[in-house]
Tab-separated table of C-alpha atoms in Angstrom:
chain	number	residue	atom	x	y	z
A	1	MET	CA	-116.708	139.933	167.853
A	2	GLY	CA	-115.897	139.719	164.158
A	3	GLU	CA	-113.682	137.580	162.005
A	4	VAL	CA	-110.618	135.944	163.582
A	5	ARG	CA	-107.301	136.876	161.984
A	6	ILE	CA	-103.967	135.249	162.764
A	7	ARG	CA	-100.735	137.073	162.066
A	8	SER	CA	-97.084	136.614	162.814
A	9	ALA	CA	-95.865	139.047	165.470
A	10	GLY	CA	-92.953	141.314	164.646
A	11	ALA	CA	-90.704	143.625	166.610
A	12	ASP	CA	-93.389	146.343	166.675
A	13	ASP	CA	-95.664	143.931	168.584
A	14	ALA	CA	-93.314	143.415	171.549
A	15	LEU	CA	-95.592	145.134	174.075
A	16	VAL	CA	-98.712	143.412	172.686
A	17	VAL	CA	-96.998	140.030	173.092
A	18	ALA	CA	-95.859	141.011	176.604
A	19	ALA	CA	-99.399	142.080	177.544
A	20	LEU	CA	-100.842	138.779	176.266
A	21	ALA	CA	-98.156	136.853	178.193
A	22	LEU	CA	-99.126	138.761	181.342
A	23	GLN	CA	-102.839	138.048	180.799
A	24	CYS	CA	-101.975	134.363	180.370
A	25	ALA	CA	-99.914	134.307	183.571
A	26	ILE	CA	-102.674	136.024	185.565
A	27	HIS	CA	-105.300	133.658	184.124
A	28	ARG	CA	-103.154	130.719	185.290
A	29	GLY	CA	-102.919	132.079	188.831
A	30	GLY	CA	-99.885	134.363	188.620
A	31	THR	CA	-99.707	138.047	189.450
A	32	GLY	CA	-98.314	141.090	187.725
A	33	GLU	CA	-95.131	142.768	188.842
A	34	PRO	CA	-93.658	146.217	188.186
A	35	GLY	CA	-91.640	146.394	184.985
A	36	PHE	CA	-92.754	142.995	183.651
A	37	LEU	CA	-93.984	144.277	180.280
A	38	ASP	CA	-90.710	146.028	179.500
A	39	ARG	CA	-88.578	143.096	180.710
A	40	PHE	CA	-90.585	140.595	178.694
A	41	ALA	CA	-90.516	142.747	175.569
A	42	ARG	CA	-86.732	143.225	175.774
A	43	ALA	CA	-86.091	139.510	176.353
A	44	TRP	CA	-88.364	138.485	173.478
A	45	LEU	CA	-86.811	140.996	171.107
A	46	ALA	CA	-83.298	139.823	172.024
A	47	ASP	CA	-84.052	136.346	170.630
A	48	LEU	CA	-86.859	137.061	168.170
A	49	ARG	CA	-85.394	134.695	165.552
A	50	HIS	CA	-85.785	131.691	167.877
A	51	LEU	CA	-89.062	132.751	169.526
A	52	PRO	CA	-91.751	133.097	166.843
A	53	VAL	CA	-95.149	134.355	168.001
A	54	TRP	CA	-98.536	134.405	166.317
A	55	VAL	CA	-101.249	136.785	167.502
A	56	ALA	CA	-104.979	136.200	167.071
A	57	GLU	CA	-107.226	139.199	166.555
A	58	ALA	CA	-111.029	139.180	166.662
A	59	GLY	CA	-112.617	142.476	165.770
A	60	ASP	CA	-110.583	145.125	167.591
A	61	ASP	CA	-109.398	142.708	170.314
A	62	HIS	CA	-106.256	140.663	170.760
A	63	ALA	CA	-107.898	137.271	171.270
A	64	GLY	CA	-104.846	135.175	172.086
A	65	PHE	CA	-101.348	134.177	171.094
A	66	LEU	CA	-99.022	131.255	170.535
A	67	GLN	CA	-95.330	131.600	171.405
A	68	ALA	CA	-92.932	128.889	170.292
A	69	ARG	CA	-89.229	128.136	170.347
A	70	VAL	CA	-87.153	126.954	167.399
A	71	VAL	CA	-85.125	123.964	168.597
A	72	GLU	CA	-82.151	123.347	166.327
A	73	PRO	CA	-80.573	119.881	166.474
A	74	LEU	CA	-76.849	119.598	167.042
A	75	PRO	CA	-74.917	118.546	163.922
A	76	VAL	CA	-74.496	114.854	163.177
A	77	PRO	CA	-71.931	113.667	160.585
A	78	ARG	CA	-73.471	113.272	157.131
A	79	VAL	CA	-76.995	113.943	158.413
A	80	ALA	CA	-78.823	117.203	157.851
A	81	GLY	CA	-81.070	117.717	160.850
A	82	ALA	CA	-84.228	119.787	160.640
A	83	PRO	CA	-85.375	121.866	163.623
A	84	ASP	CA	-88.481	121.252	165.706
A	85	LEU	CA	-90.918	123.956	166.719
A	86	LEU	CA	-91.761	123.692	170.421
A	87	VAL	CA	-94.970	125.461	171.482
A	88	GLU	CA	-94.157	127.075	174.812
A	89	THR	CA	-97.150	129.330	175.492
A	90	PHE	CA	-100.582	128.897	173.975
A	91	PHE	CA	-103.342	131.155	175.288
A	92	VAL	CA	-106.799	132.216	174.158
A	93	ARG	CA	-108.509	134.855	176.273
A	94	PRO	CA	-111.586	133.382	178.000
A	95	SER	CA	-113.872	135.886	176.272
A	96	HIS	CA	-112.718	134.577	172.876
A	97	ARG	CA	-112.896	130.834	173.451
A	98	GLY	CA	-115.193	128.639	171.408
A	99	ILE	CA	-114.833	130.568	168.123
A	100	GLY	CA	-111.861	128.673	166.655
A	101	VAL	CA	-109.042	130.957	167.808
A	102	GLY	CA	-106.931	128.132	169.248
A	103	GLU	CA	-107.257	125.896	166.200
A	104	GLN	CA	-106.358	128.769	163.902
A	105	LEU	CA	-103.274	129.672	165.973
A	106	LEU	CA	-102.033	126.069	165.969
A	107	THR	CA	-102.804	125.620	162.276
A	108	GLU	CA	-100.901	128.768	161.312
A	109	ALA	CA	-97.842	127.925	163.443
A	110	SER	CA	-97.801	124.383	162.022
A	111	ARG	CA	-98.113	125.681	158.463
A	112	TRP	CA	-95.198	128.055	159.069
A	113	ALA	CA	-93.060	125.204	160.416
A	114	ARG	CA	-93.983	122.872	157.548
A	115	ASP	CA	-93.203	125.551	154.954
A	116	GLY	CA	-89.901	126.255	156.740
A	117	GLY	CA	-88.726	122.645	156.528
A	118	PHE	CA	-89.113	121.831	160.214
A	119	ALA	CA	-89.197	118.177	161.276
A	120	ALA	CA	-92.077	118.453	163.773
A	121	VAL	CA	-94.158	120.676	166.013
A	122	ARG	CA	-94.286	119.621	169.666
A	123	MET	CA	-96.439	120.785	172.551
A	124	ALA	CA	-97.870	119.657	175.840
A	125	ALA	CA	-101.662	119.570	175.879
A	126	GLY	CA	-103.883	119.494	178.923
A	127	VAL	CA	-107.092	117.561	179.249
A	128	HIS	CA	-109.179	120.531	178.042
A	129	THR	CA	-107.055	121.301	174.975
A	130	ARG	CA	-106.256	117.725	173.912
A	131	PRO	CA	-109.325	117.259	171.619
A	132	MET	CA	-108.638	120.544	169.813
A	133	VAL	CA	-104.924	119.783	169.452
A	134	GLU	CA	-105.720	116.375	168.004
A	135	ARG	CA	-108.271	117.896	165.556
A	136	VAL	CA	-105.455	120.061	164.186
A	137	GLY	CA	-103.374	116.932	163.522
A	138	PHE	CA	-101.216	116.340	166.597
A	139	THR	CA	-100.945	112.848	168.048
A	140	ALA	CA	-100.078	111.895	171.609
A	141	ASP	CA	-96.671	110.433	172.378
A	142	ASP	CA	-94.982	109.626	175.678
A	143	ALA	CA	-94.452	113.178	176.904
A	144	ALA	CA	-96.443	115.537	174.703
A	145	HIS	CA	-98.418	115.879	171.515
A	146	ARG	CA	-96.423	115.866	168.311
A	147	MET	CA	-97.321	116.585	164.693
A	148	GLU	CA	-95.033	115.009	162.108
A	149	LEU	CA	-94.509	117.404	159.220
A	150	ARG	CA	-92.920	114.979	156.791
């Protein structure tokens, strides 16, 4: 399978991201629909600045992806608010599980947010992903897992 590489997705990756989103939806019980890839790619590209994506590659395969949303706080007088990064979609293809892809995706997204001055990274974690999410540094709170970056 080869070494796992994580990279930030750019505009040229729109169809790759759309294809991974479709694989994720099908894996979770959804179905494909005509035109989905193009619609997804256009929507993602329209708000690329607020929807960062990281793609995992193992050998010649796309092993998974993490899509997040930048959540900017509304202004407060005399307080500079830092944004949060909200993980919206986190998917590792079943054939690539167990080789560290998920941890590397979360680590890279968290590093990006920390380096960018974000306040926190937030995500919901299911029973199967909770141990991995906590290994990366997230802690459980009332509604989700959160990693403080400061």
